[in-house]
Amino acid sequence: MTTEAVAAFAPLYRGPRWLTGGHAQTIWPYALRIARTPLRRERIETGDGDFWDFDWLDSDVPRAPVVVLFHGLEGGSDSHYARALHAALSRNRWRCVVPHFRGCSGEPNRLPRAYHSGDHDEVGAMLRAVRAAVPDAPLYAVGVSLGGSALLNWLGRAGVDATHLVDRAAAISAPLDLNAAGVSIGRGLNRIYT
């Protein structure tokens, strides 16, 4: 997307008057005490001898849509945005699954393999595992921050074949220029996030 195209969309968002600035809007959700929704953990063995932990929000509705949430850096199913999504989906009787990237489920993985924003193979493999578990349900993928970057990477590489696994996809706050983001997060007030 060009700078002009981004600028055309910029006026559409207006933060609340009482919550001005990007830092306040980023930090405020942590103050909200969103209750935990009961989740079911499933361990998926990977082809390389390791595992993923998937946390499922179940539904009593047959063939209820499933939202796959790829978490951000060091995030997981207990992240504030995941809790908020679980609460909203639960009210609508949808399902959700958070596939934890390796090392992020609260238990060390067996292999010394780290996840990263370009880990498109891992995202594709996780989506195939979810699709196998829910073959007849509508499947929507959402990635937040680093998870959004990895999801976009997979979507770009999969192209039209992505439609065999997911019906729709979205990325939220994905760092599109990782070098610039890495430099920026180490400067000034941004260091609070590191």
Short mmCIF file of N, CA and C in Angstrom, two decimals:
data_model
loop_
_atom_site.label_atom_id
_atom_site.label_comp_id
_atom_site.label_asym_id
_atom_site.label_seq_id
_atom_site.Cartn_x
_atom_site.Cartn_y
_atom_site.Cartn_z
N MET A 1 0.85 -1.17 0.00
CA MET A 1 0.00 0.00 0.00
C MET A 1 0.90 1.23 0.00
N THR A 2 0.58 2.19 -0.82
CA THR A 2 1.38 3.41 -0.91
C THR A 2 1.12 4.32 0.29
N THR A 3 2.02 5.26 0.51
CA THR A 3 1.85 6.23 1.59
C THR A 3 0.57 7.03 1.39
N GLU A 4 0.26 7.33 0.13
CA GLU A 4 -0.98 8.08 -0.17
C GLU A 4 -2.21 7.26 0.20
N ALA A 5 -2.16 5.96 -0.10
CA ALA A 5 -3.31 5.10 0.23
C ALA A 5 -3.50 5.00 1.73
N VAL A 6 -2.39 4.85 2.47
CA VAL A 6 -2.48 4.79 3.92
C VAL A 6 -3.04 6.10 4.46
N ALA A 7 -2.57 7.23 3.93
CA ALA A 7 -3.06 8.55 4.37
C ALA A 7 -4.55 8.70 4.11
N ALA A 8 -5.04 8.10 3.04
CA ALA A 8 -6.47 8.18 2.73
C ALA A 8 -7.31 7.49 3.80
N PHE A 9 -6.76 6.44 4.44
CA PHE A 9 -7.51 5.72 5.47
C PHE A 9 -7.31 6.33 6.85
N ALA A 10 -6.24 7.05 7.06
CA ALA A 10 -5.90 7.58 8.38
C ALA A 10 -7.03 8.39 9.02
N PRO A 11 -7.75 9.24 8.28
CA PRO A 11 -8.80 10.02 8.93
C PRO A 11 -9.98 9.20 9.43
N LEU A 12 -10.09 7.93 9.04
CA LEU A 12 -11.23 7.12 9.45
C LEU A 12 -11.21 6.78 10.94
N TYR A 13 -10.04 6.68 11.54
CA TYR A 13 -9.96 6.31 12.95
C TYR A 13 -9.81 7.56 13.80
N ARG A 14 -10.64 7.65 14.82
CA ARG A 14 -10.53 8.71 15.81
C ARG A 14 -10.57 8.05 17.18
N GLY A 15 -9.47 8.15 17.91
CA GLY A 15 -9.45 7.61 19.26
C GLY A 15 -10.35 8.42 20.16
N PRO A 16 -10.76 7.85 21.28
CA PRO A 16 -11.59 8.59 22.22
C PRO A 16 -10.85 9.82 22.74
N ARG A 17 -11.57 10.88 23.00
CA ARG A 17 -10.94 12.11 23.48
C ARG A 17 -10.20 11.91 24.79
N TRP A 18 -10.70 11.04 25.63
CA TRP A 18 -10.09 10.81 26.93
C TRP A 18 -8.88 9.87 26.85
N LEU A 19 -8.62 9.30 25.67
CA LEU A 19 -7.53 8.34 25.51
C LEU A 19 -6.70 8.74 24.29
N THR A 20 -5.97 9.82 24.45
CA THR A 20 -5.23 10.36 23.32
C THR A 20 -3.85 9.75 23.20
N GLY A 21 -3.43 9.55 21.99
CA GLY A 21 -2.08 9.07 21.71
C GLY A 21 -1.98 7.56 21.66
N GLY A 22 -1.03 7.11 20.86
CA GLY A 22 -0.84 5.69 20.65
C GLY A 22 -0.41 4.93 21.90
N HIS A 23 0.43 5.53 22.75
CA HIS A 23 0.87 4.83 23.96
C HIS A 23 -0.31 4.58 24.89
N ALA A 24 -1.13 5.58 25.12
CA ALA A 24 -2.29 5.41 26.00
C ALA A 24 -3.24 4.35 25.46
N GLN A 25 -3.47 4.36 24.14
CA GLN A 25 -4.38 3.40 23.53
C GLN A 25 -3.81 1.99 23.54
N THR A 26 -2.49 1.87 23.57
CA THR A 26 -1.85 0.56 23.65
C THR A 26 -1.89 0.01 25.07
N ILE A 27 -1.66 0.87 26.05
CA ILE A 27 -1.54 0.44 27.44
C ILE A 27 -2.90 0.27 28.12
N TRP A 28 -3.89 1.08 27.78
CA TRP A 28 -5.20 1.06 28.43
C TRP A 28 -5.83 -0.35 28.51
N PRO A 29 -5.82 -1.15 27.43
CA PRO A 29 -6.48 -2.47 27.53
C PRO A 29 -5.92 -3.36 28.64
N TYR A 30 -4.65 -3.16 29.02
CA TYR A 30 -4.09 -3.96 30.11
C TYR A 30 -4.77 -3.66 31.43
N ALA A 31 -5.32 -2.46 31.58
CA ALA A 31 -5.99 -2.08 32.82
C ALA A 31 -7.39 -2.71 32.92
N LEU A 32 -7.95 -3.09 31.79
CA LEU A 32 -9.27 -3.71 31.80
C LEU A 32 -9.15 -5.13 32.36
N ARG A 33 -10.01 -5.47 33.22
CA ARG A 33 -9.96 -6.80 33.82
C ARG A 33 -10.98 -7.70 33.11
N ILE A 34 -10.59 -8.20 31.97
CA ILE A 34 -11.49 -9.07 31.20
C ILE A 34 -11.38 -10.48 31.77
N ALA A 35 -12.51 -11.03 32.16
CA ALA A 35 -12.53 -12.35 32.78
C ALA A 35 -12.04 -13.41 31.79
N ARG A 36 -11.42 -14.43 32.33
CA ARG A 36 -10.98 -15.55 31.50
C ARG A 36 -12.19 -16.39 31.11
N THR A 37 -12.23 -16.75 29.85
CA THR A 37 -13.25 -17.67 29.36
C THR A 37 -12.64 -19.07 29.43
N PRO A 38 -13.40 -20.06 29.88
CA PRO A 38 -12.83 -21.42 29.96
C PRO A 38 -12.38 -21.91 28.59
N LEU A 39 -11.15 -22.40 28.54
CA LEU A 39 -10.57 -22.91 27.31
C LEU A 39 -10.15 -24.36 27.51
N ARG A 40 -10.11 -25.09 26.43
CA ARG A 40 -9.67 -26.49 26.44
C ARG A 40 -8.31 -26.57 25.73
N ARG A 41 -7.31 -27.09 26.42
CA ARG A 41 -5.97 -27.20 25.83
C ARG A 41 -5.83 -28.53 25.11
N GLU A 42 -5.27 -28.45 23.91
CA GLU A 42 -4.98 -29.65 23.12
C GLU A 42 -3.51 -29.58 22.68
N ARG A 43 -2.78 -30.63 22.92
CA ARG A 43 -1.39 -30.69 22.48
C ARG A 43 -1.33 -31.38 21.12
N ILE A 44 -0.69 -30.71 20.18
CA ILE A 44 -0.53 -31.23 18.82
C ILE A 44 0.94 -31.58 18.63
N GLU A 45 1.22 -32.82 18.29
CA GLU A 45 2.59 -33.24 18.01
C GLU A 45 2.96 -32.79 16.60
N THR A 46 4.14 -32.21 16.47
CA THR A 46 4.60 -31.73 15.16
C THR A 46 5.45 -32.79 14.48
N GLY A 47 5.61 -32.66 13.19
CA GLY A 47 6.38 -33.63 12.40
C GLY A 47 7.85 -33.69 12.75
N ASP A 48 8.38 -32.66 13.41
CA ASP A 48 9.80 -32.63 13.74
C ASP A 48 10.08 -33.07 15.18
N GLY A 49 9.09 -33.66 15.84
CA GLY A 49 9.29 -34.18 17.20
C GLY A 49 9.03 -33.18 18.30
N ASP A 50 8.42 -32.07 17.98
CA ASP A 50 8.10 -31.05 18.98
C ASP A 50 6.58 -31.01 19.15
N PHE A 51 6.05 -29.92 19.69
CA PHE A 51 4.60 -29.81 19.89
C PHE A 51 4.16 -28.36 19.83
N TRP A 52 2.86 -28.22 19.58
CA TRP A 52 2.17 -26.93 19.74
C TRP A 52 1.07 -27.18 20.76
N ASP A 53 0.75 -26.16 21.55
CA ASP A 53 -0.41 -26.21 22.42
C ASP A 53 -1.47 -25.30 21.83
N PHE A 54 -2.65 -25.87 21.57
CA PHE A 54 -3.79 -25.12 21.05
C PHE A 54 -4.79 -24.94 22.19
N ASP A 55 -5.20 -23.72 22.43
CA ASP A 55 -6.24 -23.45 23.43
C ASP A 55 -7.54 -23.15 22.69
N TRP A 56 -8.54 -23.98 22.92
CA TRP A 56 -9.82 -23.93 22.21
C TRP A 56 -10.92 -23.32 23.07
N LEU A 57 -11.69 -22.43 22.47
CA LEU A 57 -12.97 -21.98 23.01
C LEU A 57 -14.01 -22.79 22.25
N ASP A 58 -14.70 -23.66 22.94
CA ASP A 58 -15.68 -24.54 22.30
C ASP A 58 -17.05 -23.89 22.24
N SER A 59 -17.93 -24.47 21.45
CA SER A 59 -19.30 -24.00 21.31
C SER A 59 -20.23 -25.20 21.26
N ASP A 60 -21.47 -24.98 21.68
CA ASP A 60 -22.48 -26.04 21.60
C ASP A 60 -23.20 -26.01 20.26
N VAL A 61 -22.82 -25.11 19.37
CA VAL A 61 -23.47 -24.99 18.05
C VAL A 61 -22.70 -25.85 17.05
N PRO A 62 -23.37 -26.82 16.43
CA PRO A 62 -22.69 -27.62 15.42
C PRO A 62 -22.22 -26.73 14.25
N ARG A 63 -21.02 -26.99 13.77
CA ARG A 63 -20.44 -26.25 12.65
C ARG A 63 -20.31 -24.75 12.91
N ALA A 64 -20.23 -24.35 14.17
CA ALA A 64 -20.04 -22.93 14.49
C ALA A 64 -18.73 -22.47 13.86
N PRO A 65 -18.70 -21.24 13.36
CA PRO A 65 -17.45 -20.72 12.79
C PRO A 65 -16.31 -20.77 13.80
N VAL A 66 -15.09 -20.87 13.28
CA VAL A 66 -13.89 -20.94 14.12
C VAL A 66 -12.97 -19.79 13.73
N VAL A 67 -12.53 -19.05 14.75
CA VAL A 67 -11.54 -18.00 14.55
C VAL A 67 -10.21 -18.51 15.07
N VAL A 68 -9.19 -18.49 14.22
CA VAL A 68 -7.83 -18.88 14.62
C VAL A 68 -7.09 -17.59 14.92
N LEU A 69 -6.63 -17.43 16.15
CA LEU A 69 -5.93 -16.22 16.56
C LEU A 69 -4.44 -16.49 16.72
N PHE A 70 -3.63 -15.88 15.85
CA PHE A 70 -2.18 -15.96 15.96
C PHE A 70 -1.73 -14.78 16.82
N HIS A 71 -1.18 -15.10 17.98
CA HIS A 71 -0.83 -14.09 18.98
C HIS A 71 0.42 -13.31 18.59
N GLY A 72 0.63 -12.21 19.30
CA GLY A 72 1.80 -11.38 19.10
C GLY A 72 3.00 -11.90 19.86
N LEU A 73 4.10 -11.16 19.81
CA LEU A 73 5.35 -11.53 20.45
C LEU A 73 5.13 -11.84 21.93
N GLU A 74 5.50 -13.05 22.32
CA GLU A 74 5.37 -13.53 23.69
C GLU A 74 3.93 -13.50 24.21
N GLY A 75 2.97 -13.46 23.31
CA GLY A 75 1.57 -13.46 23.71
C GLY A 75 1.03 -14.88 23.83
N GLY A 76 -0.28 -14.98 23.87
CA GLY A 76 -0.92 -16.28 23.96
C GLY A 76 -2.39 -16.13 24.25
N SER A 77 -3.02 -17.20 24.67
CA SER A 77 -4.47 -17.18 24.91
C SER A 77 -4.86 -16.35 26.11
N ASP A 78 -3.89 -15.96 26.94
CA ASP A 78 -4.19 -15.13 28.11
C ASP A 78 -3.92 -13.64 27.86
N SER A 79 -3.50 -13.29 26.65
CA SER A 79 -3.27 -11.88 26.31
C SER A 79 -4.59 -11.13 26.36
N HIS A 80 -4.54 -9.84 26.68
CA HIS A 80 -5.77 -9.06 26.84
C HIS A 80 -6.63 -9.09 25.57
N TYR A 81 -6.02 -9.03 24.40
CA TYR A 81 -6.80 -9.04 23.16
C TYR A 81 -7.42 -10.42 22.91
N ALA A 82 -6.73 -11.48 23.34
CA ALA A 82 -7.30 -12.83 23.20
C ALA A 82 -8.49 -13.00 24.13
N ARG A 83 -8.35 -12.52 25.37
CA ARG A 83 -9.48 -12.59 26.31
C ARG A 83 -10.70 -11.84 25.79
N ALA A 84 -10.47 -10.65 25.23
CA ALA A 84 -11.58 -9.86 24.70
C ALA A 84 -12.23 -10.58 23.52
N LEU A 85 -11.43 -11.18 22.66
CA LEU A 85 -11.98 -11.92 21.52
C LEU A 85 -12.75 -13.14 22.00
N HIS A 86 -12.21 -13.87 22.96
CA HIS A 86 -12.92 -15.04 23.50
C HIS A 86 -14.28 -14.64 24.05
N ALA A 87 -14.31 -13.55 24.80
CA ALA A 87 -15.59 -13.11 25.40
C ALA A 87 -16.61 -12.78 24.31
N ALA A 88 -16.18 -12.05 23.29
CA ALA A 88 -17.11 -11.68 22.21
C ALA A 88 -17.58 -12.90 21.43
N LEU A 89 -16.67 -13.81 21.12
CA LEU A 89 -17.04 -15.01 20.36
C LEU A 89 -17.94 -15.92 21.18
N SER A 90 -17.67 -16.02 22.48
CA SER A 90 -18.49 -16.85 23.35
C SER A 90 -19.94 -16.35 23.38
N ARG A 91 -20.10 -15.03 23.45
CA ARG A 91 -21.45 -14.45 23.44
C ARG A 91 -22.21 -14.81 22.16
N ASN A 92 -21.47 -14.94 21.06
CA ASN A 92 -22.09 -15.26 19.77
C ASN A 92 -22.08 -16.76 19.46
N ARG A 93 -21.57 -17.56 20.42
CA ARG A 93 -21.54 -19.02 20.32
C ARG A 93 -20.66 -19.50 19.15
N TRP A 94 -19.61 -18.72 18.86
CA TRP A 94 -18.59 -19.12 17.90
C TRP A 94 -17.49 -19.84 18.65
N ARG A 95 -16.60 -20.46 17.89
CA ARG A 95 -15.43 -21.12 18.46
C ARG A 95 -14.19 -20.31 18.14
N CYS A 96 -13.14 -20.57 18.91
CA CYS A 96 -11.85 -19.90 18.69
C CYS A 96 -10.75 -20.87 19.09
N VAL A 97 -9.62 -20.73 18.45
CA VAL A 97 -8.44 -21.48 18.86
C VAL A 97 -7.23 -20.55 18.77
N VAL A 98 -6.41 -20.61 19.82
CA VAL A 98 -5.14 -19.88 19.82
C VAL A 98 -4.04 -20.94 19.73
N PRO A 99 -3.43 -21.07 18.55
CA PRO A 99 -2.29 -21.97 18.45
C PRO A 99 -1.04 -21.23 18.95
N HIS A 100 -0.49 -21.68 20.05
CA HIS A 100 0.67 -21.01 20.63
C HIS A 100 1.91 -21.30 19.80
N PHE A 101 2.61 -20.24 19.42
CA PHE A 101 3.90 -20.44 18.79
C PHE A 101 4.81 -21.13 19.80
N ARG A 102 5.81 -21.82 19.32
CA ARG A 102 6.69 -22.61 20.19
C ARG A 102 7.32 -21.73 21.28
N GLY A 103 7.23 -22.24 22.50
CA GLY A 103 7.79 -21.53 23.65
C GLY A 103 6.85 -20.54 24.29
N CYS A 104 5.62 -20.42 23.79
CA CYS A 104 4.69 -19.40 24.29
C CYS A 104 3.49 -19.96 25.05
N SER A 105 3.44 -21.27 25.27
CA SER A 105 2.26 -21.84 25.92
C SER A 105 2.46 -22.02 27.42
N GLY A 106 3.59 -21.55 27.94
CA GLY A 106 3.85 -21.70 29.36
C GLY A 106 4.71 -22.90 29.67
N GLU A 107 5.09 -23.63 28.65
CA GLU A 107 5.94 -24.80 28.84
C GLU A 107 7.01 -24.79 27.75
N PRO A 108 8.27 -25.00 28.12
CA PRO A 108 9.32 -25.02 27.10
C PRO A 108 9.10 -26.13 26.09
N ASN A 109 9.41 -25.85 24.85
CA ASN A 109 9.30 -26.87 23.82
C ASN A 109 10.51 -27.81 23.87
N ARG A 110 10.40 -28.91 23.18
CA ARG A 110 11.46 -29.92 23.18
C ARG A 110 12.66 -29.50 22.35
N LEU A 111 12.41 -28.79 21.27
CA LEU A 111 13.49 -28.40 20.35
C LEU A 111 13.85 -26.93 20.52
N PRO A 112 15.09 -26.60 20.25
CA PRO A 112 15.51 -25.18 20.37
C PRO A 112 15.14 -24.39 19.12
N ARG A 113 13.87 -24.41 18.76
CA ARG A 113 13.40 -23.72 17.56
C ARG A 113 12.55 -22.54 17.99
N ALA A 114 12.91 -21.36 17.57
CA ALA A 114 12.16 -20.16 17.93
C ALA A 114 11.20 -19.79 16.80
N TYR A 115 10.16 -19.08 17.15
CA TYR A 115 9.25 -18.58 16.13
C TYR A 115 9.71 -17.18 15.73
N HIS A 116 9.21 -16.73 14.58
CA HIS A 116 9.59 -15.41 14.08
C HIS A 116 8.53 -14.93 13.09
N SER A 117 8.62 -13.67 12.74
CA SER A 117 7.58 -13.05 11.89
C SER A 117 7.51 -13.64 10.50
N GLY A 118 8.57 -14.28 10.04
CA GLY A 118 8.56 -14.87 8.71
C GLY A 118 8.26 -16.36 8.72
N ASP A 119 7.75 -16.86 9.82
CA ASP A 119 7.55 -18.30 9.99
C ASP A 119 6.28 -18.78 9.28
N HIS A 120 6.24 -18.57 7.98
CA HIS A 120 5.04 -18.91 7.20
C HIS A 120 4.77 -20.41 7.19
N ASP A 121 5.82 -21.24 7.19
CA ASP A 121 5.60 -22.69 7.20
C ASP A 121 4.87 -23.13 8.46
N GLU A 122 5.24 -22.54 9.60
CA GLU A 122 4.60 -22.90 10.87
C GLU A 122 3.13 -22.47 10.87
N VAL A 123 2.85 -21.27 10.36
CA VAL A 123 1.46 -20.79 10.29
C VAL A 123 0.64 -21.72 9.40
N GLY A 124 1.17 -22.08 8.24
CA GLY A 124 0.45 -22.98 7.35
C GLY A 124 0.20 -24.33 7.98
N ALA A 125 1.20 -24.88 8.68
CA ALA A 125 1.04 -26.18 9.34
C ALA A 125 0.00 -26.11 10.46
N MET A 126 0.02 -25.01 11.21
CA MET A 126 -0.98 -24.85 12.27
C MET A 126 -2.38 -24.76 11.68
N LEU A 127 -2.53 -24.00 10.60
CA LEU A 127 -3.84 -23.89 9.96
C LEU A 127 -4.31 -25.23 9.41
N ARG A 128 -3.41 -26.02 8.87
CA ARG A 128 -3.80 -27.35 8.39
C ARG A 128 -4.27 -28.23 9.55
N ALA A 129 -3.61 -28.11 10.71
CA ALA A 129 -4.03 -28.88 11.89
C ALA A 129 -5.42 -28.45 12.36
N VAL A 130 -5.68 -27.15 12.35
CA VAL A 130 -7.00 -26.66 12.75
C VAL A 130 -8.05 -27.12 11.74
N ARG A 131 -7.76 -26.98 10.46
CA ARG A 131 -8.72 -27.39 9.42
C ARG A 131 -9.04 -28.88 9.55
N ALA A 132 -8.04 -29.71 9.86
CA ALA A 132 -8.28 -31.14 10.04
C ALA A 132 -9.22 -31.40 11.23
N ALA A 133 -9.12 -30.56 12.26
CA ALA A 133 -9.97 -30.72 13.45
C ALA A 133 -11.40 -30.26 13.20
N VAL A 134 -11.58 -29.28 12.31
CA VAL A 134 -12.91 -28.72 12.03
C VAL A 134 -13.11 -28.65 10.50
N PRO A 135 -13.24 -29.80 9.84
CA PRO A 135 -13.25 -29.81 8.37
C PRO A 135 -14.44 -29.11 7.72
N ASP A 136 -15.56 -29.01 8.43
CA ASP A 136 -16.77 -28.46 7.81
C ASP A 136 -17.15 -27.07 8.29
N ALA A 137 -16.36 -26.46 9.15
CA ALA A 137 -16.72 -25.16 9.73
C ALA A 137 -16.08 -24.02 8.95
N PRO A 138 -16.75 -22.89 8.88
CA PRO A 138 -16.09 -21.70 8.34
C PRO A 138 -14.87 -21.37 9.22
N LEU A 139 -13.76 -21.01 8.58
CA LEU A 139 -12.51 -20.78 9.32
C LEU A 139 -11.97 -19.40 8.98
N TYR A 140 -11.77 -18.60 10.03
CA TYR A 140 -11.27 -17.23 9.89
C TYR A 140 -9.96 -17.12 10.66
N ALA A 141 -8.95 -16.55 10.03
CA ALA A 141 -7.64 -16.39 10.68
C ALA A 141 -7.41 -14.91 10.99
N VAL A 142 -6.90 -14.66 12.20
CA VAL A 142 -6.58 -13.30 12.64
C VAL A 142 -5.19 -13.35 13.26
N GLY A 143 -4.36 -12.40 12.88
CA GLY A 143 -3.03 -12.30 13.47
C GLY A 143 -2.85 -10.94 14.09
N VAL A 144 -2.29 -10.91 15.29
CA VAL A 144 -2.05 -9.66 16.00
C VAL A 144 -0.54 -9.43 16.08
N SER A 145 -0.08 -8.26 15.70
CA SER A 145 1.31 -7.85 15.78
C SER A 145 2.20 -8.86 15.05
N LEU A 146 3.13 -9.50 15.76
CA LEU A 146 4.02 -10.45 15.09
C LEU A 146 3.23 -11.60 14.47
N GLY A 147 2.17 -12.04 15.13
CA GLY A 147 1.31 -13.08 14.56
C GLY A 147 0.65 -12.61 13.28
N GLY A 148 0.32 -11.32 13.21
CA GLY A 148 -0.24 -10.75 11.99
C GLY A 148 0.77 -10.72 10.87
N SER A 149 2.01 -10.39 11.21
CA SER A 149 3.08 -10.38 10.22
C SER A 149 3.31 -11.79 9.66
N ALA A 150 3.35 -12.79 10.54
CA ALA A 150 3.55 -14.17 10.10
C ALA A 150 2.36 -14.65 9.25
N LEU A 151 1.14 -14.29 9.64
CA LEU A 151 -0.04 -14.66 8.87
C LEU A 151 -0.02 -14.02 7.49
N LEU A 152 0.31 -12.73 7.42
CA LEU A 152 0.39 -12.05 6.12
C LEU A 152 1.47 -12.68 5.25
N ASN A 153 2.58 -13.07 5.86
CA ASN A 153 3.65 -13.74 5.13
C ASN A 153 3.13 -15.03 4.51
N TRP A 154 2.41 -15.83 5.30
CA TRP A 154 1.85 -17.08 4.80
C TRP A 154 0.83 -16.82 3.69
N LEU A 155 -0.06 -15.85 3.92
CA LEU A 155 -1.07 -15.54 2.90
C LEU A 155 -0.43 -15.14 1.57
N GLY A 156 0.61 -14.31 1.64
CA GLY A 156 1.29 -13.88 0.43
C GLY A 156 1.93 -15.02 -0.31
N ARG A 157 2.50 -15.95 0.42
CA ARG A 157 3.16 -17.10 -0.22
C ARG A 157 2.15 -18.13 -0.70
N ALA A 158 1.07 -18.32 0.05
CA ALA A 158 0.06 -19.32 -0.33
C ALA A 158 -0.78 -18.86 -1.50
N GLY A 159 -0.99 -17.56 -1.61
CA GLY A 159 -1.80 -17.04 -2.71
C GLY A 159 -3.21 -17.61 -2.69
N VAL A 160 -3.68 -17.99 -3.86
CA VAL A 160 -5.04 -18.53 -3.99
C VAL A 160 -5.22 -19.81 -3.20
N ASP A 161 -4.15 -20.56 -3.00
CA ASP A 161 -4.25 -21.82 -2.23
C ASP A 161 -4.66 -21.58 -0.79
N ALA A 162 -4.50 -20.37 -0.28
CA ALA A 162 -4.92 -20.06 1.09
C ALA A 162 -6.41 -20.31 1.28
N THR A 163 -7.18 -20.16 0.21
CA THR A 163 -8.64 -20.33 0.31
C THR A 163 -9.03 -21.78 0.57
N HIS A 164 -8.10 -22.72 0.44
CA HIS A 164 -8.39 -24.12 0.77
C HIS A 164 -8.40 -24.33 2.27
N LEU A 165 -7.79 -23.40 3.02
CA LEU A 165 -7.74 -23.53 4.47
C LEU A 165 -8.60 -22.51 5.19
N VAL A 166 -8.56 -21.25 4.76
CA VAL A 166 -9.28 -20.20 5.47
C VAL A 166 -10.27 -19.50 4.55
N ASP A 167 -11.37 -19.08 5.16
CA ASP A 167 -12.39 -18.36 4.40
C ASP A 167 -12.11 -16.86 4.36
N ARG A 168 -11.57 -16.33 5.45
CA ARG A 168 -11.22 -14.91 5.54
C ARG A 168 -10.01 -14.78 6.46
N ALA A 169 -9.29 -13.67 6.32
CA ALA A 169 -8.14 -13.43 7.18
C ALA A 169 -7.98 -11.93 7.41
N ALA A 170 -7.40 -11.60 8.57
CA ALA A 170 -7.14 -10.20 8.91
C ALA A 170 -5.90 -10.12 9.77
N ALA A 171 -5.19 -9.01 9.64
CA ALA A 171 -4.02 -8.74 10.48
C ALA A 171 -4.26 -7.43 11.22
N ILE A 172 -3.87 -7.42 12.49
CA ILE A 172 -4.06 -6.25 13.35
C ILE A 172 -2.70 -5.80 13.87
N SER A 173 -2.38 -4.56 13.64
CA SER A 173 -1.14 -3.96 14.13
C SER A 173 0.10 -4.76 13.75
N ALA A 174 0.11 -5.27 12.54
CA ALA A 174 1.26 -6.04 12.07
C ALA A 174 2.40 -5.10 11.68
N PRO A 175 3.62 -5.36 12.16
CA PRO A 175 4.76 -4.55 11.75
C PRO A 175 5.13 -4.90 10.31
N LEU A 176 4.89 -4.00 9.40
CA LEU A 176 5.15 -4.28 7.99
C LEU A 176 6.60 -4.02 7.62
N ASP A 177 7.27 -3.12 8.33
CA ASP A 177 8.69 -2.87 8.12
C ASP A 177 9.40 -3.24 9.42
N LEU A 178 9.84 -4.49 9.48
CA LEU A 178 10.40 -5.01 10.73
C LEU A 178 11.68 -4.29 11.15
N ASN A 179 12.51 -3.89 10.19
CA ASN A 179 13.73 -3.16 10.55
C ASN A 179 13.39 -1.84 11.22
N ALA A 180 12.48 -1.09 10.61
CA ALA A 180 12.09 0.20 11.18
C ALA A 180 11.41 0.01 12.53
N ALA A 181 10.57 -1.02 12.66
CA ALA A 181 9.90 -1.29 13.93
C ALA A 181 10.92 -1.65 15.01
N GLY A 182 11.92 -2.45 14.66
CA GLY A 182 12.94 -2.85 15.62
C GLY A 182 13.75 -1.66 16.13
N VAL A 183 14.05 -0.74 15.23
CA VAL A 183 14.79 0.46 15.62
C VAL A 183 13.91 1.34 16.49
N SER A 184 12.66 1.52 16.08
CA SER A 184 11.74 2.42 16.78
C SER A 184 11.44 1.94 18.20
N ILE A 185 11.29 0.63 18.37
CA ILE A 185 10.90 0.12 19.69
C ILE A 185 12.03 0.26 20.72
N GLY A 186 13.24 0.49 20.25
CA GLY A 186 14.36 0.67 21.16
C GLY A 186 14.66 2.12 21.50
N ARG A 187 13.81 3.04 21.05
CA ARG A 187 14.06 4.47 21.27
C ARG A 187 13.02 5.11 22.18
N GLY A 188 13.50 6.04 22.98
CA GLY A 188 12.61 6.89 23.78
C GLY A 188 11.62 6.12 24.61
N LEU A 189 10.40 6.67 24.67
CA LEU A 189 9.34 6.07 25.47
C LEU A 189 8.94 4.68 24.96
N ASN A 190 9.22 4.39 23.69
CA ASN A 190 8.88 3.08 23.14
C ASN A 190 9.55 1.95 23.89
N ARG A 191 10.63 2.24 24.60
CA ARG A 191 11.36 1.16 25.31
C ARG A 191 10.49 0.51 26.40
N ILE A 192 9.39 1.12 26.80
CA ILE A 192 8.52 0.49 27.80
C ILE A 192 7.96 -0.83 27.29
N TYR A 193 7.90 -1.00 25.98
CA TYR A 193 7.35 -2.23 25.41
C TYR A 193 8.38 -3.35 25.35
N THR A 194 9.64 -3.03 25.58
CA THR A 194 10.67 -4.07 25.54
C THR A 194 11.04 -4.47 26.95
#
